[in-house]
Amino acid sequence: MDTNTSTGQVTGRASRYAWVIVAVLWLTLLVSYFDRVAIAAALPFMSRELGLSPSVVGVVTGALFLSYTAVQVPAGYLSDRIGQRRVIAAAIAWWTVFSFLTGVVASSLIALVAVRFLMGAGEGFHPPPLWRTLSNWFPSGGRSKPLALMLTALTLGPALAPVVALPIISSLGWRWVFYLTAIPGALTVLLVLLMLRDSPLKKNLRTDVPPSRHLAQKRNWLLPHIWLTFGAFFFFGFVLYGLMSWLPTYLIKYRGLTLTHAGVFSSSPYLAGTAGLVIGAFMCQRYFNNVRRRFIAATYLLTAVSIALTVLAPTVNLAGLALTLSGFFLFAGLGPFWSVPMDIVQPHEVGMWLGFINMGTQISGFLGPILIGWMIQTTGSFTVVFLAMICSLVLAAGCLTMARAKPVPSALMRASVPT
C-alpha cells in the first residue's frame, strides 16, 4: 500500500481498513445527528408543557448552532495539531453529557438554552477532525464515494429520530428521549478509542507548526472560491436545518397528522436522502467529476422545485411525496460538495478550512430556526417558510456556479506523531 509520508494519506489503492474507518466515522455522525435532531420530535410536546411560543422554540433549537458555529475553526486547528481521534472522542463525550442534561433541566427555559448551547460546542468539535481523517485515508479524486457513504448518517440520523423518539415519547414521556441518548454516546466513545486511526501510518496524527512570524500572512483569507463555497453551504444549511427543526411540528400541528403518520412523513425525506447521497456521489464521480459544482447546483435547483410542489400539493399524501423528493435531491450533491474543498486546500489544513466552510451551514442552522419561528408566528403559515427555502436554494446554486476552484496557497508544514 503506497502512502504519503508527510500526512499518512493513502495515495494508491485504499486499504481494507480504510473502510473500517469510514464505518466508525459513519457511526459517530449517526449518533451526532440523532442527538441533535431528537429535540425536533420532542418540541411539540415540550412547547405544550412549557408554553413555548414559536419564536422561543427557534431560540431553543438555534442555541446549539450558535456555539457549534463558534468552535468550527478552533476545532479544525486543534484536530490538525493534536490528532483527530482524540478530538472526536472528547467531542462525543461532551455532547452526550449535555444531551442527557436536556431532559433534566428542561423545566427552566434559561437552563434549557444554556444546556443546548453547551451541547453545541461538543457537536461543533466533531466535523473538522472527521473530514481530516477521511482525507488522510483516501486520495484526491477518490473521496466522493466514501464521503457519500459516510454522510448517509446525516440522513439516517434524522430519519431514525422521529421513528425512535415518538414511541418513546408516547410510552415514557419526551424527557426520556434525551436520557436514553447516553447509551449510544458512551458506546461510541469506546469504539472510537479502540478502532479509529487518524491515518494509515499514525494512530494520532499531529501537525507541528514551525515557528514563523510570517506564517499568518501566508494564509489568504480573501479567496473568492472559499467564500462562495461558504455562502453555498450557508444557504443550503437554511433548508437542511429548517426542515430538521420544524418538519415534525409542520406535520403534526399544521397538517394535523397523528404521531404515527407524522413519524413516517418526517422520516421519508431522509430515507430518500440516503439513497440520494449514494446515487448522487456515484453518478457524479463517474459522469460529472470534472463539473462537480454544476452537478451540485443542479441538485439544489431540483430541491427547490420539489419544495414548490409541496406548497402546491392539494393533499397530505402528495405533499409528503414532494417532501420525499426534496430530501432525495437535497442530499444528492452533499458527497461531491465536500470533495471539492478537500481537493483544493493543502492536506495539512483540511481540518481548518473545512471547519471554516462548515461554519456557513451552522450560522444558518442558528439563524434559520429563529427566522422560521418568527415567520410562522407572524403569518400563521408555512407557505412563506417554503418560499424562503426555495430562494435560499437558488442562491446556493448561484454561489457554486460562480466559484472557481484554485489551490489554496499556504506554507508547507511538517507532520509528526506525539510520543
Short mmCIF file of C-alpha atoms in Angstrom, two decimals:
data_model
loop_
_atom_site.label_atom_id
_atom_site.label_comp_id
_atom_site.label_asym_id
_atom_site.label_seq_id
_atom_site.Cartn_x
_atom_site.Cartn_y
_atom_site.Cartn_z
CA MET A 1 0.00 0.00 0.00
CA ASP A 2 1.51 3.33 -1.03
CA THR A 3 1.33 6.21 1.40
CA ASN A 4 2.33 9.83 1.63
CA THR A 5 4.89 10.05 4.40
CA SER A 6 4.06 13.62 5.33
CA THR A 7 0.37 13.04 6.02
CA GLY A 8 -0.07 9.31 6.12
CA GLN A 9 -2.65 9.63 3.35
CA VAL A 10 -3.31 6.64 1.10
CA THR A 11 -2.13 7.54 -2.41
CA GLY A 12 -2.68 4.17 -4.10
CA ARG A 13 -5.46 1.67 -3.55
CA ALA A 14 -7.19 2.30 -0.23
CA SER A 15 -6.51 -0.39 2.32
CA ARG A 16 -9.30 -2.57 3.62
CA TYR A 17 -9.03 -0.85 6.97
CA ALA A 18 -9.91 2.45 5.31
CA TRP A 19 -13.48 1.16 5.05
CA VAL A 20 -13.45 0.30 8.74
CA ILE A 21 -12.52 3.94 9.32
CA VAL A 22 -15.48 5.01 7.17
CA ALA A 23 -17.77 2.76 9.24
CA VAL A 24 -16.54 4.21 12.54
CA LEU A 25 -16.87 7.79 11.28
CA TRP A 26 -20.33 6.94 9.94
CA LEU A 27 -21.45 5.76 13.39
CA THR A 28 -20.12 8.89 15.10
CA LEU A 29 -22.00 11.04 12.60
CA LEU A 30 -25.19 8.99 13.05
CA VAL A 31 -25.10 9.47 16.83
CA SER A 32 -24.33 13.16 16.37
CA TYR A 33 -27.30 13.85 14.12
CA PHE A 34 -29.68 11.64 16.08
CA ASP A 35 -28.84 13.52 19.28
CA ARG A 36 -29.11 16.85 17.50
CA VAL A 37 -32.44 16.17 15.79
CA ALA A 38 -34.15 14.25 18.61
CA ILE A 39 -35.30 17.56 20.05
CA ALA A 40 -37.37 18.22 16.91
CA ALA A 41 -39.58 15.21 17.72
CA ALA A 42 -39.93 16.36 21.32
CA LEU A 43 -40.62 20.03 20.53
CA PRO A 44 -44.41 19.85 20.02
CA PHE A 45 -44.75 18.23 23.44
CA MET A 46 -42.14 20.42 25.13
CA SER A 47 -43.85 23.51 23.73
CA ARG A 48 -47.23 22.41 25.02
CA GLU A 49 -45.94 21.54 28.50
CA LEU A 50 -43.66 24.55 28.91
CA GLY A 51 -45.82 27.05 27.00
CA LEU A 52 -43.17 27.98 24.43
CA SER A 53 -44.04 30.28 21.53
CA PRO A 54 -42.68 29.52 18.02
CA SER A 55 -40.08 32.29 18.38
CA VAL A 56 -38.85 30.90 21.70
CA VAL A 57 -38.73 27.41 20.18
CA GLY A 58 -36.50 28.84 17.47
CA VAL A 59 -34.13 30.20 20.13
CA VAL A 60 -34.01 26.81 21.89
CA THR A 61 -33.16 24.93 18.70
CA GLY A 62 -30.81 27.66 17.45
CA ALA A 63 -28.76 27.85 20.67
CA LEU A 64 -26.92 24.66 19.72
CA PHE A 65 -25.84 26.10 16.39
CA LEU A 66 -24.53 29.31 17.90
CA SER A 67 -21.80 27.52 19.86
CA TYR A 68 -21.41 24.92 17.09
CA THR A 69 -20.52 27.71 14.70
CA ALA A 70 -18.15 29.45 17.10
CA VAL A 71 -15.89 26.40 17.56
CA GLN A 72 -15.56 25.28 13.92
CA VAL A 73 -12.24 26.91 13.09
CA PRO A 74 -10.69 26.25 16.54
CA ALA A 75 -11.83 22.62 16.23
CA GLY A 76 -10.15 22.26 12.86
CA TYR A 77 -6.98 23.90 14.11
CA LEU A 78 -6.86 21.74 17.25
CA SER A 79 -7.55 18.50 15.38
CA ASP A 80 -4.75 19.30 12.94
CA ARG A 81 -2.40 19.90 15.86
CA ILE A 82 -3.11 17.14 18.43
CA GLY A 83 -4.74 14.41 16.36
CA GLN A 84 -8.22 13.75 15.04
CA ARG A 85 -9.06 10.61 17.04
CA ARG A 86 -8.57 12.38 20.36
CA VAL A 87 -10.74 15.35 19.42
CA ILE A 88 -13.56 13.13 18.09
CA ALA A 89 -13.70 11.03 21.29
CA ALA A 90 -13.71 14.11 23.52
CA ALA A 91 -16.40 15.80 21.40
CA ILE A 92 -18.77 12.82 21.60
CA ALA A 93 -18.32 12.51 25.36
CA TRP A 94 -19.03 16.22 25.81
CA TRP A 95 -22.23 16.43 23.76
CA THR A 96 -23.58 13.17 25.24
CA VAL A 97 -23.46 14.65 28.73
CA PHE A 98 -25.40 17.73 27.67
CA SER A 99 -27.87 15.76 25.58
CA PHE A 100 -28.73 13.83 28.75
CA LEU A 101 -28.98 17.07 30.73
CA THR A 102 -31.51 18.47 28.22
CA GLY A 103 -34.15 16.24 29.79
CA VAL A 104 -33.02 17.11 33.31
CA VAL A 105 -33.16 20.92 33.07
CA ALA A 106 -35.96 21.36 30.52
CA SER A 107 -38.39 22.83 33.06
CA SER A 108 -36.26 26.00 33.12
CA LEU A 109 -36.07 27.92 29.86
CA ILE A 110 -32.77 29.63 30.73
CA ALA A 111 -31.17 26.34 31.77
CA LEU A 112 -32.52 24.63 28.66
CA VAL A 113 -31.00 27.24 26.33
CA ALA A 114 -27.70 27.07 28.25
CA VAL A 115 -27.52 23.27 28.03
CA ARG A 116 -28.29 23.26 24.31
CA PHE A 117 -25.63 25.94 23.80
CA LEU A 118 -23.03 23.83 25.63
CA MET A 119 -24.09 20.71 23.75
CA GLY A 120 -23.46 22.54 20.50
CA ALA A 121 -19.83 23.16 21.46
CA GLY A 122 -19.25 19.41 21.63
CA GLU A 123 -21.10 18.81 18.37
CA GLY A 124 -19.06 21.54 16.70
CA PHE A 125 -15.72 19.92 17.53
CA HIS A 126 -16.77 16.78 15.64
CA PRO A 127 -16.88 17.62 11.87
CA PRO A 128 -13.39 19.12 11.24
CA PRO A 129 -11.41 16.10 12.58
CA LEU A 130 -13.88 13.81 10.82
CA TRP A 131 -13.18 15.44 7.41
CA ARG A 132 -9.44 15.43 8.07
CA THR A 133 -9.45 11.72 8.96
CA LEU A 134 -11.27 10.74 5.80
CA SER A 135 -8.98 12.97 3.75
CA ASN A 136 -5.97 11.16 5.24
CA TRP A 137 -7.28 7.72 4.27
CA PHE A 138 -8.48 8.38 0.70
CA PRO A 139 -6.69 10.04 -2.24
CA SER A 140 -7.78 13.13 -4.11
CA GLY A 141 -10.34 12.23 -6.79
CA GLY A 142 -11.47 9.13 -4.89
CA ARG A 143 -13.30 10.69 -1.97
CA SER A 144 -16.82 11.23 -3.31
CA LYS A 145 -17.93 7.62 -2.74
CA PRO A 146 -16.59 7.17 0.82
CA LEU A 147 -17.83 10.67 1.65
CA ALA A 148 -21.31 9.84 0.42
CA LEU A 149 -21.40 6.53 2.28
CA MET A 150 -20.26 8.23 5.48
CA LEU A 151 -22.71 11.10 5.02
CA THR A 152 -25.68 8.74 4.81
CA ALA A 153 -25.56 9.12 8.60
CA LEU A 154 -26.75 12.71 8.08
CA THR A 155 -29.94 11.37 6.57
CA LEU A 156 -30.41 8.21 8.62
CA GLY A 157 -29.95 10.10 11.90
CA PRO A 158 -32.86 12.48 11.23
CA ALA A 159 -34.84 9.59 9.70
CA LEU A 160 -34.41 7.42 12.79
CA ALA A 161 -35.01 10.24 15.28
CA PRO A 162 -38.81 10.54 14.88
CA VAL A 163 -39.27 6.77 14.40
CA VAL A 164 -37.39 6.06 17.63
CA ALA A 165 -38.30 9.17 19.61
CA LEU A 166 -42.05 9.34 19.06
CA PRO A 167 -42.75 5.84 20.51
CA ILE A 168 -40.53 6.70 23.48
CA ILE A 169 -42.47 9.93 23.97
CA SER A 170 -45.75 8.05 23.72
CA SER A 171 -44.78 5.45 26.36
CA LEU A 172 -42.28 7.19 28.68
CA GLY A 173 -42.56 10.92 28.02
CA TRP A 174 -40.44 13.31 25.99
CA ARG A 175 -37.68 13.70 28.61
CA TRP A 176 -36.68 10.05 28.14
CA VAL A 177 -35.66 10.77 24.55
CA PHE A 178 -32.73 12.73 25.99
CA TYR A 179 -31.98 10.39 28.89
CA LEU A 180 -31.55 7.40 26.59
CA THR A 181 -29.06 9.16 24.29
CA ALA A 182 -26.40 8.50 26.95
CA ILE A 183 -26.23 4.81 25.97
CA PRO A 184 -25.20 5.11 22.28
CA GLY A 185 -22.99 8.07 23.18
CA ALA A 186 -20.92 6.13 25.70
CA LEU A 187 -20.60 3.11 23.42
CA THR A 188 -19.47 5.28 20.50
CA VAL A 189 -16.72 6.93 22.55
CA LEU A 190 -15.39 3.48 23.44
CA LEU A 191 -15.49 2.37 19.79
CA VAL A 192 -13.61 5.48 18.63
CA LEU A 193 -10.83 4.93 21.16
CA LEU A 194 -10.47 1.27 20.20
CA MET A 195 -10.90 1.33 16.41
CA LEU A 196 -10.26 4.78 14.94
CA ARG A 197 -6.87 5.71 13.50
CA ASP A 198 -6.03 9.16 12.17
CA SER A 199 -4.16 7.85 9.12
CA PRO A 200 -2.68 4.60 7.73
CA LEU A 201 0.64 5.46 9.36
CA LYS A 202 -0.36 7.29 12.52
CA LYS A 203 -2.64 6.48 15.43
CA ASN A 204 -2.71 10.16 16.43
CA LEU A 205 -1.62 12.37 13.54
CA ARG A 206 -0.31 15.71 14.71
CA THR A 207 0.93 18.59 12.59
CA ASP A 208 3.81 20.52 14.10
CA VAL A 209 3.88 24.19 13.15
CA PRO A 210 7.35 25.62 12.57
CA PRO A 211 7.85 28.92 14.38
CA SER A 212 7.43 31.75 11.91
CA ARG A 213 6.34 35.33 12.34
CA HIS A 214 5.16 35.39 8.73
CA LEU A 215 3.05 32.21 8.80
CA ALA A 216 -0.22 34.03 9.42
CA GLN A 217 0.46 36.30 6.45
CA LYS A 218 0.82 33.32 4.11
CA ARG A 219 -2.73 32.12 4.71
CA ASN A 220 -5.01 34.07 2.42
CA TRP A 221 -8.49 34.51 3.90
CA LEU A 222 -9.76 36.52 0.93
CA LEU A 223 -10.05 33.66 -1.56
CA PRO A 224 -13.26 34.09 -3.57
CA HIS A 225 -13.86 30.36 -4.13
CA ILE A 226 -13.66 29.70 -0.38
CA TRP A 227 -16.20 32.43 0.42
CA LEU A 228 -18.53 31.37 -2.39
CA THR A 229 -18.41 27.79 -1.12
CA PHE A 230 -19.06 29.15 2.37
CA GLY A 231 -22.07 31.04 1.01
CA ALA A 232 -23.42 27.98 -0.80
CA PHE A 233 -23.30 25.97 2.40
CA PHE A 234 -24.95 28.82 4.32
CA PHE A 235 -27.99 28.82 2.03
CA PHE A 236 -28.03 25.01 1.92
CA GLY A 237 -27.99 24.93 5.73
CA PHE A 238 -31.07 27.15 5.99
CA VAL A 239 -33.08 24.48 4.18
CA LEU A 240 -31.41 21.49 5.85
CA TYR A 241 -31.78 22.66 9.44
CA GLY A 242 -35.09 24.37 8.80
CA LEU A 243 -36.56 21.01 7.81
CA MET A 244 -34.80 19.18 10.64
CA SER A 245 -36.10 21.60 13.26
CA TRP A 246 -39.63 22.23 12.03
CA LEU A 247 -40.80 19.30 9.91
CA PRO A 248 -42.45 17.29 12.75
CA THR A 249 -44.17 20.46 14.02
CA TYR A 250 -45.38 21.24 10.49
CA LEU A 251 -46.81 17.75 10.02
CA ILE A 252 -48.42 17.45 13.47
CA LYS A 253 -49.63 20.99 14.11
CA TYR A 254 -50.26 22.40 10.63
CA ARG A 255 -51.15 19.27 8.66
CA GLY A 256 -52.96 17.58 11.56
CA LEU A 257 -51.25 14.19 11.29
CA THR A 258 -51.20 11.60 14.05
CA LEU A 259 -47.91 10.65 15.71
CA THR A 260 -47.67 7.51 13.59
CA HIS A 261 -48.24 9.28 10.27
CA ALA A 262 -46.04 12.20 11.31
CA GLY A 263 -43.23 9.76 12.08
CA VAL A 264 -43.49 8.26 8.59
CA PHE A 265 -43.57 11.58 6.76
CA SER A 266 -40.82 13.03 8.98
CA SER A 267 -38.54 10.11 8.11
CA SER A 268 -39.26 9.64 4.41
CA PRO A 269 -37.31 12.72 3.17
CA TYR A 270 -34.21 11.50 5.00
CA LEU A 271 -34.58 7.90 3.85
CA ALA A 272 -34.84 9.22 0.30
CA GLY A 273 -31.86 11.45 1.09
CA THR A 274 -29.83 8.36 1.97
CA ALA A 275 -30.47 6.99 -1.50
CA GLY A 276 -29.76 10.43 -2.95
CA LEU A 277 -26.38 10.62 -1.23
CA VAL A 278 -25.21 7.29 -2.61
CA ILE A 279 -26.69 7.64 -6.10
CA GLY A 280 -25.57 11.26 -6.41
CA ALA A 281 -21.98 10.50 -5.39
CA PHE A 282 -21.65 7.52 -7.71
CA MET A 283 -23.16 9.43 -10.64
CA CYS A 284 -21.03 12.49 -10.00
CA GLN A 285 -17.77 10.58 -9.65
CA ARG A 286 -18.45 8.55 -12.79
CA TYR A 287 -20.05 11.06 -15.14
CA PHE A 288 -19.63 14.59 -13.73
CA ASN A 289 -16.29 14.54 -11.89
CA ASN A 290 -14.96 17.47 -13.92
CA VAL A 291 -18.10 19.59 -13.43
CA ARG A 292 -18.96 18.78 -9.84
CA ARG A 293 -20.01 22.32 -8.96
CA ARG A 294 -22.63 22.34 -11.73
CA PHE A 295 -23.89 18.93 -10.69
CA ILE A 296 -24.33 20.11 -7.08
CA ALA A 297 -26.04 23.33 -8.23
CA ALA A 298 -28.49 21.24 -10.29
CA THR A 299 -29.42 19.18 -7.21
CA TYR A 300 -30.20 22.39 -5.31
CA LEU A 301 -32.48 23.63 -8.09
CA LEU A 302 -34.30 20.29 -8.24
CA THR A 303 -34.80 20.51 -4.47
CA ALA A 304 -36.33 23.95 -4.94
CA VAL A 305 -38.76 22.54 -7.50
CA SER A 306 -39.73 19.73 -5.11
CA ILE A 307 -40.40 22.18 -2.28
CA ALA A 308 -42.55 24.27 -4.63
CA LEU A 309 -44.56 21.12 -5.37
CA THR A 310 -45.01 20.65 -1.61
CA VAL A 311 -46.58 24.10 -1.35
CA LEU A 312 -48.89 23.40 -4.30
CA ALA A 313 -49.86 19.84 -3.28
CA PRO A 314 -53.64 19.61 -2.68
CA THR A 315 -53.43 16.60 -0.32
CA VAL A 316 -51.22 15.49 2.57
CA ASN A 317 -50.05 12.40 0.69
CA LEU A 318 -48.93 14.41 -2.33
CA ALA A 319 -47.20 16.91 -0.06
CA GLY A 320 -45.41 14.01 1.64
CA LEU A 321 -44.31 12.66 -1.75
CA ALA A 322 -42.95 16.08 -2.76
CA LEU A 323 -41.10 16.39 0.57
CA THR A 324 -39.61 12.95 -0.03
CA LEU A 325 -38.34 14.08 -3.43
CA SER A 326 -36.90 17.22 -1.87
CA GLY A 327 -34.93 15.04 0.57
CA PHE A 328 -33.54 12.96 -2.29
CA PHE A 329 -32.28 15.94 -4.28
CA LEU A 330 -31.14 17.99 -1.24
CA PHE A 331 -28.65 15.30 -0.22
CA ALA A 332 -27.67 14.10 -3.71
CA GLY A 333 -24.99 16.76 -4.00
CA LEU A 334 -23.62 16.57 -0.46
CA GLY A 335 -20.92 13.95 -1.05
CA PRO A 336 -19.47 15.73 -4.10
CA PHE A 337 -19.78 19.06 -2.26
CA TRP A 338 -17.28 18.11 0.44
CA SER A 339 -14.87 16.61 -2.06
CA VAL A 340 -14.49 20.00 -3.77
CA PRO A 341 -12.78 21.88 -0.90
CA MET A 342 -10.82 18.74 0.06
CA ASP A 343 -9.21 18.80 -3.38
CA ILE A 344 -8.27 22.48 -3.35
CA VAL A 345 -6.76 23.03 0.10
CA GLN A 346 -3.44 21.87 1.48
CA PRO A 347 -3.68 18.42 3.15
CA HIS A 348 -2.36 19.66 6.49
CA GLU A 349 -5.05 22.41 6.59
CA VAL A 350 -8.09 20.33 5.61
CA GLY A 351 -9.48 20.42 9.15
CA MET A 352 -9.17 24.19 9.47
CA TRP A 353 -10.52 25.15 6.04
CA LEU A 354 -13.41 22.68 6.09
CA GLY A 355 -14.23 23.79 9.60
CA PHE A 356 -14.45 27.34 8.26
CA ILE A 357 -16.66 26.35 5.32
CA ASN A 358 -18.86 24.28 7.64
CA MET A 359 -19.43 27.45 9.66
CA GLY A 360 -21.68 28.60 6.81
CA THR A 361 -24.30 25.96 7.41
CA GLN A 362 -24.03 26.28 11.18
CA ILE A 363 -24.65 30.02 11.09
CA SER A 364 -27.80 29.37 9.10
CA GLY A 365 -28.56 26.50 11.48
CA PHE A 366 -28.63 29.05 14.28
CA LEU A 367 -30.42 31.86 12.45
CA GLY A 368 -32.73 29.68 10.33
CA PRO A 369 -34.91 28.12 13.06
CA ILE A 370 -35.30 31.51 14.74
CA LEU A 371 -36.26 33.20 11.47
CA ILE A 372 -38.65 30.37 10.61
CA GLY A 373 -40.26 30.62 14.06
CA TRP A 374 -40.73 34.35 13.55
CA MET A 375 -42.24 33.83 10.07
CA ILE A 376 -44.67 31.23 11.39
CA GLN A 377 -45.67 33.38 14.36
CA THR A 378 -46.15 36.42 12.11
CA THR A 379 -48.03 34.78 9.22
CA GLY A 380 -49.51 31.65 10.84
CA SER A 381 -48.49 29.68 7.74
CA PHE A 382 -45.65 27.50 6.50
CA THR A 383 -46.04 28.72 2.91
CA VAL A 384 -43.74 31.71 3.42
CA VAL A 385 -41.19 29.37 5.02
CA PHE A 386 -41.14 27.11 1.99
CA LEU A 387 -40.83 30.13 -0.32
CA ALA A 388 -37.82 31.31 1.70
CA MET A 389 -36.28 27.85 1.31
CA ILE A 390 -36.76 27.99 -2.46
CA CYS A 391 -34.98 31.37 -2.66
CA SER A 392 -32.18 30.05 -0.46
CA LEU A 393 -31.58 27.06 -2.74
CA VAL A 394 -31.43 29.28 -5.82
CA LEU A 395 -28.82 31.44 -4.10
CA ALA A 396 -26.81 28.34 -3.10
CA ALA A 397 -26.79 27.17 -6.73
CA GLY A 398 -25.66 30.62 -7.83
CA CYS A 399 -22.73 30.67 -5.38
CA LEU A 400 -21.46 27.30 -6.60
CA THR A 401 -21.84 28.28 -10.24
CA MET A 402 -19.69 31.39 -9.69
CA ALA A 403 -16.98 29.64 -7.66
CA ARG A 404 -13.74 28.88 -9.45
CA ALA A 405 -11.61 26.36 -7.63
CA LYS A 406 -7.90 27.11 -7.38
CA PRO A 407 -5.41 25.59 -4.94
CA VAL A 408 -5.04 27.48 -1.69
CA PRO A 409 -1.51 28.93 -1.31
CA SER A 410 -0.09 28.00 2.04
CA ALA A 411 3.17 27.43 3.82
CA LEU A 412 4.26 23.83 3.91
CA MET A 413 4.04 22.22 7.31
CA ARG A 414 5.59 19.11 8.77
CA ALA A 415 3.57 16.27 10.20
CA SER A 416 4.75 14.30 13.17
CA VAL A 417 3.47 11.94 15.80
CA PRO A 418 3.25 12.60 19.53
CA THR A 419 5.13 10.18 21.66
#
